[in-house]
Tab-separated table of C-alpha atoms and ligand atoms in Angstrom:
chain	number	residue	atom	x	y	z
A	1	UNK	CA	-1.735	52.769	-46.240
A	2	UNK	CA	1.866	52.475	-45.152
A	3	UNK	CA	1.276	48.886	-44.083
A	4	UNK	CA	-0.174	47.963	-47.468
A	5	UNK	CA	2.883	49.255	-49.301
A	6	UNK	CA	5.126	46.904	-47.300
A	7	UNK	CA	3.331	43.773	-48.455
A	8	UNK	CA	5.280	41.852	-51.140
A	9	UNK	CA	4.273	42.301	-54.725
A	10	UNK	CA	2.933	39.047	-56.168
A	11	UNK	CA	4.035	40.022	-59.664
A	12	UNK	CA	7.667	40.296	-58.546
A	13	UNK	CA	8.242	36.520	-58.820
A	14	UNK	CA	10.110	36.156	-62.096
A	15	UNK	CA	12.037	32.892	-61.837
A	16	UNK	CA	9.215	30.584	-62.990
A	17	UNK	CA	9.541	29.705	-66.635
A	18	UNK	CA	6.682	29.690	-69.099
A	19	UNK	CA	7.271	25.958	-69.663
A	20	UNK	CA	6.666	25.284	-65.958
A	21	UNK	CA	3.514	27.303	-66.069
A	22	UNK	CA	2.289	25.344	-69.083
A	23	UNK	CA	3.140	22.013	-67.502
A	24	UNK	CA	2.062	22.578	-63.926
A	25	UNK	CA	-0.247	25.519	-63.408
A	26	UNK	CA	-0.821	24.434	-59.820
A	27	UNK	CA	2.914	24.355	-59.147
A	28	UNK	CA	3.152	27.860	-60.442
A	29	UNK	CA	0.460	29.089	-58.081
A	30	UNK	CA	2.008	27.211	-55.180
A	31	UNK	CA	5.456	28.655	-55.816
A	32	UNK	CA	4.083	32.158	-56.158
A	33	UNK	CA	2.210	31.852	-52.929
A	34	UNK	CA	5.089	30.255	-51.037
A	35	UNK	CA	7.642	32.676	-52.292
A	36	UNK	CA	5.532	35.652	-51.279
A	37	UNK	CA	4.600	34.117	-47.966
A	38	UNK	CA	8.241	33.424	-47.151
A	39	UNK	CA	9.008	37.107	-47.581
A	40	UNK	CA	6.657	37.834	-44.729
A	41	UNK	CA	8.684	35.566	-42.423
A	42	UNK	CA	11.880	37.207	-41.233
A	43	UNK	CA	14.355	34.630	-39.989
A	44	UNK	CA	16.206	35.338	-36.740
A	45	UNK	CA	19.525	33.806	-35.625
A	46	UNK	CA	17.835	31.281	-33.320
A	47	UNK	CA	19.183	27.759	-33.992
A	48	UNK	CA	16.729	25.499	-35.727
A	49	UNK	CA	15.672	22.844	-33.228
A	50	UNK	CA	13.630	20.043	-34.696
A	51	UNK	CA	12.728	18.500	-31.303
A	52	UNK	CA	12.941	14.986	-30.005
A	53	UNK	CA	13.243	12.336	-32.696
A	54	UNK	CA	11.965	8.869	-31.920
A	55	UNK	CA	12.102	5.827	-34.169
A	56	UNK	CA	9.670	2.988	-33.646
A	57	UNK	CA	10.996	-0.091	-35.421
A	58	UNK	CA	8.159	-2.448	-36.285
A	59	UNK	CA	4.665	-1.139	-36.854
A	60	UNK	CA	2.659	-4.154	-35.847
A	61	UNK	CA	0.174	-4.090	-33.001
A	62	UNK	CA	2.705	-3.073	-30.351
A	63	UNK	CA	4.683	-0.603	-32.459
A	64	UNK	CA	1.726	1.387	-33.736
A	65	UNK	CA	0.140	1.567	-30.284
A	66	UNK	CA	3.415	2.971	-28.943
A	67	UNK	CA	3.376	5.536	-31.778
A	68	UNK	CA	-0.112	6.675	-30.895
A	69	UNK	CA	0.690	7.083	-27.178
A	70	UNK	CA	3.930	8.949	-27.959
A	71	UNK	CA	1.946	11.385	-30.073
A	72	UNK	CA	-0.942	11.730	-27.624
A	73	UNK	CA	1.519	12.526	-24.843
A	74	UNK	CA	3.389	14.949	-27.073
A	75	UNK	CA	6.700	13.143	-26.525
A	76	UNK	CA	7.893	12.989	-30.117
A	77	UNK	CA	8.240	16.000	-32.380
A	78	UNK	CA	9.669	13.765	-35.088
A	79	UNK	CA	8.434	10.203	-35.323
A	80	UNK	CA	9.863	7.655	-37.741
A	81	UNK	CA	8.082	4.369	-38.345
A	82	UNK	CA	10.431	1.698	-39.649
A	83	UNK	CA	9.078	-1.593	-40.962
A	84	UNK	CA	9.894	-4.108	-43.652
A	85	UNK	CA	6.298	-3.656	-44.870
A	86	UNK	CA	6.891	-0.230	-46.375
A	87	UNK	CA	3.384	0.340	-47.732
A	88	UNK	CA	1.864	-0.574	-44.397
A	89	UNK	CA	4.210	1.733	-42.468
A	90	UNK	CA	3.481	4.583	-44.904
A	91	UNK	CA	-0.259	4.035	-44.567
A	92	UNK	CA	-0.019	4.073	-40.764
A	93	UNK	CA	2.050	7.276	-40.904
A	94	UNK	CA	-0.466	8.929	-43.220
A	95	UNK	CA	-3.376	7.841	-41.047
A	96	UNK	CA	-1.715	9.479	-38.032
A	97	UNK	CA	-0.792	12.573	-40.073
A	98	UNK	CA	-4.421	13.062	-41.030
A	99	UNK	CA	-4.987	13.840	-37.344
A	100	UNK	CA	-1.979	16.219	-37.095
A	101	UNK	CA	-4.083	19.146	-35.990
A	102	UNK	CA	-5.137	17.215	-32.889
A	103	UNK	CA	-1.613	16.218	-31.893
A	104	UNK	CA	0.560	19.314	-32.149
A	105	UNK	CA	1.700	18.900	-35.754
A	106	UNK	CA	4.522	16.377	-35.431
A	107	UNK	CA	6.629	15.191	-38.349
A	108	UNK	CA	5.788	11.555	-39.057
A	109	UNK	CA	7.653	9.591	-41.701
A	110	UNK	CA	7.985	5.937	-42.648
A	111	UNK	CA	10.786	3.893	-44.186
A	112	UNK	CA	11.958	0.349	-44.737
A	113	UNK	CA	15.680	0.996	-45.147
A	114	UNK	CA	16.553	2.884	-41.967
A	115	UNK	CA	17.549	6.057	-43.865
A	116	UNK	CA	14.978	8.302	-42.196
A	117	UNK	CA	15.859	7.114	-38.691
A	118	UNK	CA	19.162	9.039	-38.737
A	119	UNK	CA	20.098	10.758	-35.459
A	120	UNK	CA	17.126	9.530	-33.472
A	121	UNK	CA	17.284	10.263	-29.751
A	122	UNK	CA	15.419	7.105	-28.844
A	123	UNK	CA	14.871	3.920	-30.879
A	124	UNK	CA	12.100	1.597	-29.717
A	125	UNK	CA	12.434	-1.894	-31.132
A	126	UNK	CA	9.281	-3.976	-31.660
A	127	UNK	CA	10.230	-5.920	-34.780
A	128	UNK	CA	9.878	-9.616	-34.340
A	129	UNK	CA	7.736	-12.650	-34.350
A	130	UNK	CA	4.705	-13.233	-32.174
A	131	UNK	CA	4.318	-16.478	-30.226
A	132	UNK	CA	1.848	-18.684	-32.114
A	133	UNK	CA	0.763	-22.312	-32.381
A	134	UNK	CA	0.757	-24.609	-29.374
A	135	UNK	CA	3.771	-23.171	-27.597
A	136	UNK	CA	2.807	-19.556	-26.913
A	137	UNK	CA	5.684	-18.871	-24.536
A	138	UNK	CA	7.972	-15.929	-25.214
A	139	UNK	CA	10.945	-18.267	-25.400
A	140	UNK	CA	9.413	-20.218	-28.305
A	141	UNK	CA	10.250	-17.415	-30.758
A	142	UNK	CA	13.769	-16.728	-29.584
A	143	UNK	CA	15.782	-17.756	-32.661
A	144	UNK	CA	13.265	-16.325	-35.123
A	145	UNK	CA	13.314	-12.889	-33.512
A	146	UNK	CA	17.097	-12.983	-33.043
A	147	UNK	CA	17.493	-13.543	-36.796
A	148	UNK	CA	15.223	-10.582	-37.528
A	149	UNK	CA	17.166	-8.373	-35.110
A	150	UNK	CA	20.412	-9.459	-36.729
A	151	UNK	CA	19.267	-7.929	-39.996
A	152	UNK	CA	17.735	-4.800	-38.460
A	153	UNK	CA	19.813	-3.619	-35.501
A	154	UNK	CA	23.217	-2.872	-37.109
A	155	UNK	CA	21.426	-0.585	-39.547
A	156	UNK	CA	19.526	1.280	-36.817
A	157	UNK	CA	22.613	1.627	-34.593
A	158	UNK	CA	24.668	2.930	-37.519
A	159	UNK	CA	22.068	5.623	-38.225
A	160	UNK	CA	21.709	6.686	-34.566
A	161	UNK	CA	24.949	5.817	-32.784
A	162	UNK	CA	24.104	7.946	-29.741
A	163	UNK	CA	20.494	6.914	-29.218
A	164	UNK	CA	18.955	5.094	-26.281
A	165	UNK	CA	17.664	1.716	-27.517
A	166	UNK	CA	14.582	0.331	-25.832
A	167	UNK	CA	13.998	-3.316	-26.718
A	168	UNK	CA	10.444	-4.648	-26.597
A	169	UNK	CA	10.731	-7.656	-28.946
A	170	UNK	CA	10.260	-10.944	-27.087
A	171	UNK	CA	11.811	-12.739	-25.377
A	172	UNK	CA	12.826	-9.250	-24.301
A	173	UNK	CA	15.665	-10.107	-21.884
A	174	UNK	CA	17.414	-12.468	-24.281
A	175	UNK	CA	16.942	-10.062	-27.197
A	176	UNK	CA	18.422	-7.192	-25.189
A	177	UNK	CA	21.447	-9.307	-24.265
A	178	UNK	CA	21.793	-10.253	-27.938
A	179	UNK	CA	21.563	-6.651	-29.167
A	180	UNK	CA	23.984	-5.377	-26.497
A	181	UNK	CA	26.469	-8.036	-27.561
A	182	UNK	CA	25.938	-7.849	-31.328
A	183	UNK	CA	26.017	-4.036	-31.568
A	184	UNK	CA	28.455	-3.446	-28.693
A	185	UNK	CA	26.001	-1.159	-26.935
A	186	UNK	CA	26.484	-0.115	-23.326
A	187	UNK	CA	24.073	-1.615	-20.824
A	188	UNK	CA	22.982	1.825	-19.655
A	189	UNK	CA	21.577	2.816	-23.056
A	190	UNK	CA	20.332	-0.483	-24.441
A	191	UNK	CA	17.778	-2.080	-22.201
A	192	UNK	CA	14.295	-3.520	-22.142
A	193	UNK	CA	11.043	-2.455	-20.532
A	194	UNK	CA	11.351	-5.945	-18.991
A	195	UNK	CA	9.469	-6.230	-15.700
A	196	UNK	CA	8.207	-2.641	-15.721
A	197	UNK	CA	5.115	-4.130	-17.336
A	198	UNK	CA	5.031	-7.104	-14.938
A	199	UNK	CA	5.312	-4.670	-12.005
A	200	UNK	CA	2.326	-2.746	-13.372
A	201	UNK	CA	0.303	-5.978	-13.650
A	202	UNK	CA	1.435	-6.897	-10.112
A	203	UNK	CA	0.262	-3.578	-8.711
A	204	UNK	CA	-3.033	-3.942	-10.565
A	205	UNK	CA	-3.652	-7.469	-9.249
A	206	UNK	CA	-2.916	-6.478	-5.629
A	207	UNK	CA	-4.980	-3.311	-5.952
A	208	UNK	CA	-7.919	-5.314	-7.329
A	209	UNK	CA	-7.873	-7.625	-4.329
A	210	UNK	CA	-7.742	-4.619	-2.000
A	211	UNK	CA	-10.408	-2.653	-3.864
A	212	UNK	CA	-7.980	0.229	-4.379
A	213	UNK	CA	-6.577	1.978	-7.451
A	214	UNK	CA	-3.255	0.608	-8.799
A	215	UNK	CA	-1.475	3.810	-7.871
A	216	UNK	CA	-2.029	3.136	-4.147
A	217	UNK	CA	0.153	0.041	-4.478
A	218	UNK	CA	3.940	0.101	-4.889
A	219	UNK	CA	6.090	-2.941	-5.503
A	220	UNK	CA	8.462	-4.581	-7.941
A	221	UNK	CA	8.633	-7.678	-10.049
A	222	UNK	CA	12.212	-8.567	-11.022
A	223	UNK	CA	14.028	-11.241	-13.037
A	224	UNK	CA	12.793	-12.546	-16.357
A	225	UNK	CA	9.989	-10.818	-18.249
A	226	UNK	CA	8.282	-14.182	-18.470
A	227	UNK	CA	7.462	-17.348	-16.586
A	228	UNK	CA	10.288	-17.125	-14.018
A	229	UNK	CA	9.553	-13.503	-13.006
A	230	UNK	CA	10.003	-12.905	-9.280
A	231	UNK	CA	7.439	-11.049	-7.147
A	232	UNK	CA	9.343	-9.027	-4.564
A	233	UNK	CA	6.742	-9.148	-1.816
A	234	UNK	CA	9.204	-7.454	0.557
A	235	UNK	CA	8.923	-4.268	-1.559
A	236	UNK	CA	5.121	-4.170	-1.683
A	237	UNK	CA	3.429	-1.339	0.159
A	238	UNK	CA	-0.261	-0.514	0.123
A	239	UNK	CA	-1.005	3.096	0.948
A	240	UNK	CA	2.514	3.210	2.410
A	241	UNK	CA	2.035	0.127	4.652
A	242	UNK	CA	4.413	-2.804	3.949
A	243	UNK	CA	2.187	-5.750	2.979
A	244	UNK	CA	4.602	-8.180	4.656
A	245	UNK	CA	3.889	-6.560	7.992
A	246	UNK	CA	0.211	-7.421	7.591
A	247	UNK	CA	0.707	-10.844	5.913
A	248	UNK	CA	4.092	-12.099	7.205
A	249	UNK	CA	3.986	-15.370	5.211
A	250	UNK	CA	3.103	-13.701	1.937
A	251	UNK	CA	4.452	-15.595	-1.074
A	252	UNK	CA	5.962	-18.328	1.172
A	253	UNK	CA	5.002	-21.982	1.703
A	254	UNK	CA	2.614	-21.029	4.533
A	255	UNK	CA	0.806	-18.498	2.369
A	256	UNK	CA	-2.791	-19.325	3.340
A	257	UNK	CA	-4.238	-16.350	1.516
A	258	UNK	CA	-2.926	-17.573	-1.855
A	259	UNK	CA	-1.005	-14.466	-2.807
A	260	UNK	CA	1.231	-16.629	-4.991
A	261	UNK	CA	-1.819	-17.641	-7.020
A	262	UNK	CA	-2.713	-14.023	-7.411
A	263	UNK	CA	0.770	-13.345	-8.798
A	264	UNK	CA	0.681	-16.324	-11.167
A	265	UNK	CA	-2.754	-15.544	-12.481
A	266	UNK	CA	-2.329	-11.769	-12.690
A	267	UNK	CA	1.305	-11.496	-13.790
A	268	UNK	CA	3.005	-14.587	-15.225
A	269	UNK	CA	-0.204	-15.670	-16.935
A	270	UNK	CA	-1.493	-12.115	-17.313
A	271	UNK	CA	-0.359	-11.676	-20.918
A	272	UNK	CA	-1.778	-15.072	-21.934
A	273	UNK	CA	-5.199	-14.132	-20.542
A	274	UNK	CA	-5.281	-11.331	-23.104
A	275	UNK	CA	-3.420	-12.868	-26.047
A	276	UNK	CA	-5.341	-16.162	-25.960
A	277	UNK	CA	-8.350	-14.114	-27.027
A	278	UNK	CA	-6.870	-11.199	-29.009
A	279	UNK	CA	-3.831	-13.004	-30.403
A	280	UNK	CA	-1.513	-10.330	-29.013
A	281	UNK	CA	-1.173	-7.763	-26.233
A	282	UNK	CA	-0.561	-4.122	-27.044
A	283	UNK	CA	-2.072	-1.540	-24.687
A	284	UNK	CA	-0.264	-2.176	-21.405
A	285	UNK	CA	3.116	-2.827	-23.003
A	286	UNK	CA	2.781	0.367	-25.036
A	287	UNK	CA	1.872	2.356	-21.913
A	288	UNK	CA	4.876	0.866	-20.097
A	289	UNK	CA	7.226	1.708	-22.990
A	290	UNK	CA	5.952	5.274	-23.264
A	291	UNK	CA	6.301	5.670	-19.477
A	292	UNK	CA	9.996	4.769	-19.841
A	293	UNK	CA	10.395	7.205	-22.756
A	294	UNK	CA	8.809	9.949	-20.666
A	295	UNK	CA	11.197	9.175	-17.759
A	296	UNK	CA	14.143	9.489	-20.172
A	297	UNK	CA	13.004	12.702	-21.832
A	298	UNK	CA	12.200	14.335	-18.482
A	299	UNK	CA	15.573	13.297	-17.008
A	300	UNK	CA	13.350	12.093	-14.193
A	301	UNK	CA	15.499	9.793	-12.070
A	302	UNK	CA	12.480	7.547	-11.603
A	303	UNK	CA	13.050	3.976	-10.462
A	304	UNK	CA	11.652	1.298	-12.768
A	305	UNK	CA	12.155	-2.448	-13.040
A	306	UNK	CA	14.036	-2.608	-16.346
A	307	UNK	CA	16.134	-5.306	-17.934
A	308	UNK	CA	19.831	-4.912	-18.598
A	309	UNK	CA	23.096	-6.771	-17.923
A	310	UNK	CA	23.170	-7.285	-14.146
A	311	UNK	CA	26.484	-9.121	-13.825
A	312	UNK	CA	27.926	-8.538	-10.338
A	313	UNK	CA	24.630	-7.615	-8.698
A	314	UNK	CA	22.540	-9.647	-6.239
A	315	UNK	CA	25.035	-12.559	-6.416
A	316	UNK	CA	24.642	-12.906	-10.212
A	317	UNK	CA	28.089	-13.601	-11.625
A	318	UNK	CA	27.346	-13.976	-15.342
A	319	UNK	CA	26.512	-11.497	-18.056
A	320	UNK	CA	22.800	-12.058	-18.089
A	321	UNK	CA	20.038	-9.567	-18.854
A	322	UNK	CA	17.115	-9.426	-16.430
A	323	UNK	CA	15.154	-6.789	-14.563
A	324	UNK	CA	16.142	-5.057	-11.354
A	325	UNK	CA	14.978	-1.610	-10.212
A	326	UNK	CA	16.900	0.984	-12.265
A	327	UNK	CA	17.226	4.771	-12.020
A	328	UNK	CA	16.295	6.332	-15.385
A	329	UNK	CA	17.643	9.676	-16.584
A	330	UNK	CA	18.176	11.339	-19.944
A	331	UNK	CA	21.105	9.145	-21.012
A	332	UNK	CA	19.404	5.950	-19.919
A	333	UNK	CA	20.019	3.886	-16.791
A	334	UNK	CA	22.288	5.674	-14.311
A	335	UNK	CA	22.056	3.225	-11.372
A	336	UNK	CA	20.828	-0.318	-10.714
A	337	UNK	CA	19.520	-1.102	-7.248
A	338	UNK	CA	20.709	-4.181	-5.401
A	339	UNK	CA	17.553	-5.005	-3.497
A	340	UNK	CA	17.877	-6.435	0.006
A	341	UNK	CA	15.890	-9.586	-0.877
A	342	UNK	CA	14.516	-12.287	1.422
A	343	UNK	CA	16.098	-15.744	1.051
A	344	UNK	CA	13.146	-17.000	-1.017
A	345	UNK	CA	13.276	-13.968	-3.342
A	346	UNK	CA	17.051	-14.282	-3.774
A	347	UNK	CA	16.741	-17.961	-4.652
A	348	UNK	CA	13.984	-17.244	-7.149
A	349	UNK	CA	16.102	-14.506	-8.749
A	350	UNK	CA	19.081	-16.831	-9.184
A	351	UNK	CA	16.794	-19.478	-10.663
A	352	UNK	CA	15.462	-16.931	-13.144
A	353	UNK	CA	19.031	-15.833	-14.021
A	354	UNK	CA	20.131	-19.436	-14.600
A	355	UNK	CA	17.162	-20.156	-16.810
A	356	UNK	CA	17.881	-17.061	-18.938
A	357	UNK	CA	21.558	-17.919	-19.103
A	358	UNK	CA	20.719	-21.340	-20.470
A	359	UNK	CA	18.629	-19.833	-23.280
A	360	UNK	CA	21.309	-17.221	-23.998
A	361	UNK	CA	23.866	-20.006	-24.392
A	362	UNK	CA	21.585	-21.924	-26.760
A	363	UNK	CA	21.170	-18.961	-29.102
A	364	UNK	CA	22.961	-19.224	-32.461
A	365	UNK	CA	24.692	-15.845	-32.708
B	401	NAD	N1	8.280	-6.882	-23.948
B	401	NAD	C1	6.973	-6.922	-23.793
B	401	NAD	O1	6.465	-6.664	-22.702
B	401	NAD	C2	6.106	-7.304	-24.972
B	401	NAD	C3	4.713	-7.270	-24.897
B	401	NAD	C4	3.955	-7.597	-26.029
B	401	NAD	C5	4.604	-7.961	-27.214
B	401	NAD	N2	5.961	-8.000	-27.227
B	401	NAD	C6	6.701	-8.408	-28.430
B	401	NAD	O2	6.739	-7.312	-29.336
B	401	NAD	C7	6.968	-7.799	-30.653
B	401	NAD	C8	5.944	-7.210	-31.600
B	401	NAD	O3	4.650	-7.687	-31.288
B	401	NAD	P1	3.420	-7.329	-32.258
B	401	NAD	O4	2.215	-7.907	-31.632
B	401	NAD	O5	3.472	-5.891	-32.603
B	401	NAD	O6	3.828	-8.197	-33.537
B	401	NAD	P2	3.403	-7.893	-35.054
B	401	NAD	O7	3.632	-9.165	-35.784
B	401	NAD	O8	2.057	-7.261	-35.092
B	401	NAD	O9	4.475	-6.801	-35.519
B	401	NAD	C9	5.804	-7.116	-35.804
B	401	NAD	C10	6.242	-6.131	-36.870
B	401	NAD	O10	7.628	-6.366	-37.144
B	401	NAD	C11	7.796	-6.182	-38.540
B	401	NAD	N3	9.002	-6.879	-38.988
B	401	NAD	C12	9.222	-8.210	-39.014
B	401	NAD	N4	10.434	-8.453	-39.527
B	401	NAD	C13	10.986	-7.252	-39.832
B	401	NAD	C14	12.222	-6.862	-40.404
B	401	NAD	N5	13.153	-7.758	-40.766
B	401	NAD	N6	12.465	-5.548	-40.574
B	401	NAD	C15	11.543	-4.622	-40.200
B	401	NAD	N7	10.344	-4.941	-39.669
B	401	NAD	C16	10.078	-6.244	-39.477
B	401	NAD	C17	6.552	-6.798	-39.153
B	401	NAD	O11	6.340	-6.341	-40.483
B	401	NAD	C18	5.485	-6.315	-38.186
B	401	NAD	O12	4.932	-5.079	-38.590
B	401	NAD	C19	6.890	-9.334	-30.534
B	401	NAD	O13	8.191	-9.852	-30.408
B	401	NAD	C20	6.122	-9.535	-29.245
B	401	NAD	O14	6.359	-10.785	-28.672
B	401	NAD	C21	6.716	-7.672	-26.155
């Protein structure tokens, strides 16, 4: 009996005018219910934490796949989808929201003006053009994507000046260099997934040849996320055994087992094998991006081959963005590893750096 008396009295809500009731009977009911329900909730002094906020800029194939993995892995409490196609972004957000009860009730919003991205912790950038036509290389779309980023990035940086910016848009190394320069962002908090994806493809290709799962293989690809990527055979271990100890000539001119072919087919031409059929790649890049986000949010200190300005490292003397193994913590990249490379690997890395530098110089900024 005592308990019943403490329940709020539904008739006590007086502030709703008769006009409102006439106009919107449903509103009236909603307000009555909400007002009474709120009286049951007693607020404490705990600060209101809204959780990690992540913006995904660009909700094409790559962007929306990243969104779905972020939600499935429970990494974003607030997700903002930003795209010039507002209706499309809103529809994608609503589609995801319809499944809220399966993904821990996140807040998902969409916008085309950047307003809702304010104070994001992480901004993942996938806006851009896809390679199409005869030349399907990543470098073919460089100026087009740069022009798009020129209109998008200042807005996103202004809204979230302290965020970590993860650049996916291709050609990813050049675009990261461009964004770092244009928005004056530090290299530790504006970087690209770069060769983290290529390293995953590398591990997969080696594991396939060995008949083992990818996770039994460690090893890095460095340099350009693209045709001049460098396989660092000297870092490859299979079940802890350095592959170079078993195949001393691996990747060299005497490589009778054709490991270089395996790299070319599985890594540098890996994306084309998918996109020549589908028209795009989305799953592996999204998994790689979400892996980086998870490393950041967990302050993990994991080492990943990511692309940022590597001037002064491994004999590279220019401000060029390419991938080297990086330590990832909550504020971004804390350290970049100077790998002890073989002569062949070092030469290939410098070649990759020079090629990227040439494209950087040709960009109209
Ligand atoms: N780094 C990697 O490993 C990797 C892998 C795959 C794809 N990519 C790159 O990711 C990018 C996206 O690929 P996708 O397949 O999702 O392409 P997509 O064409 O499906 O999506 C691009 C999205 O960007 C949006 N967009 C374009 N201009 C915009 C603007 N000015 N403002 C806001 N939004 C804008 C488009 O509306 C579209 O939704 C491409 O550059 C692609 O090459 C990178």
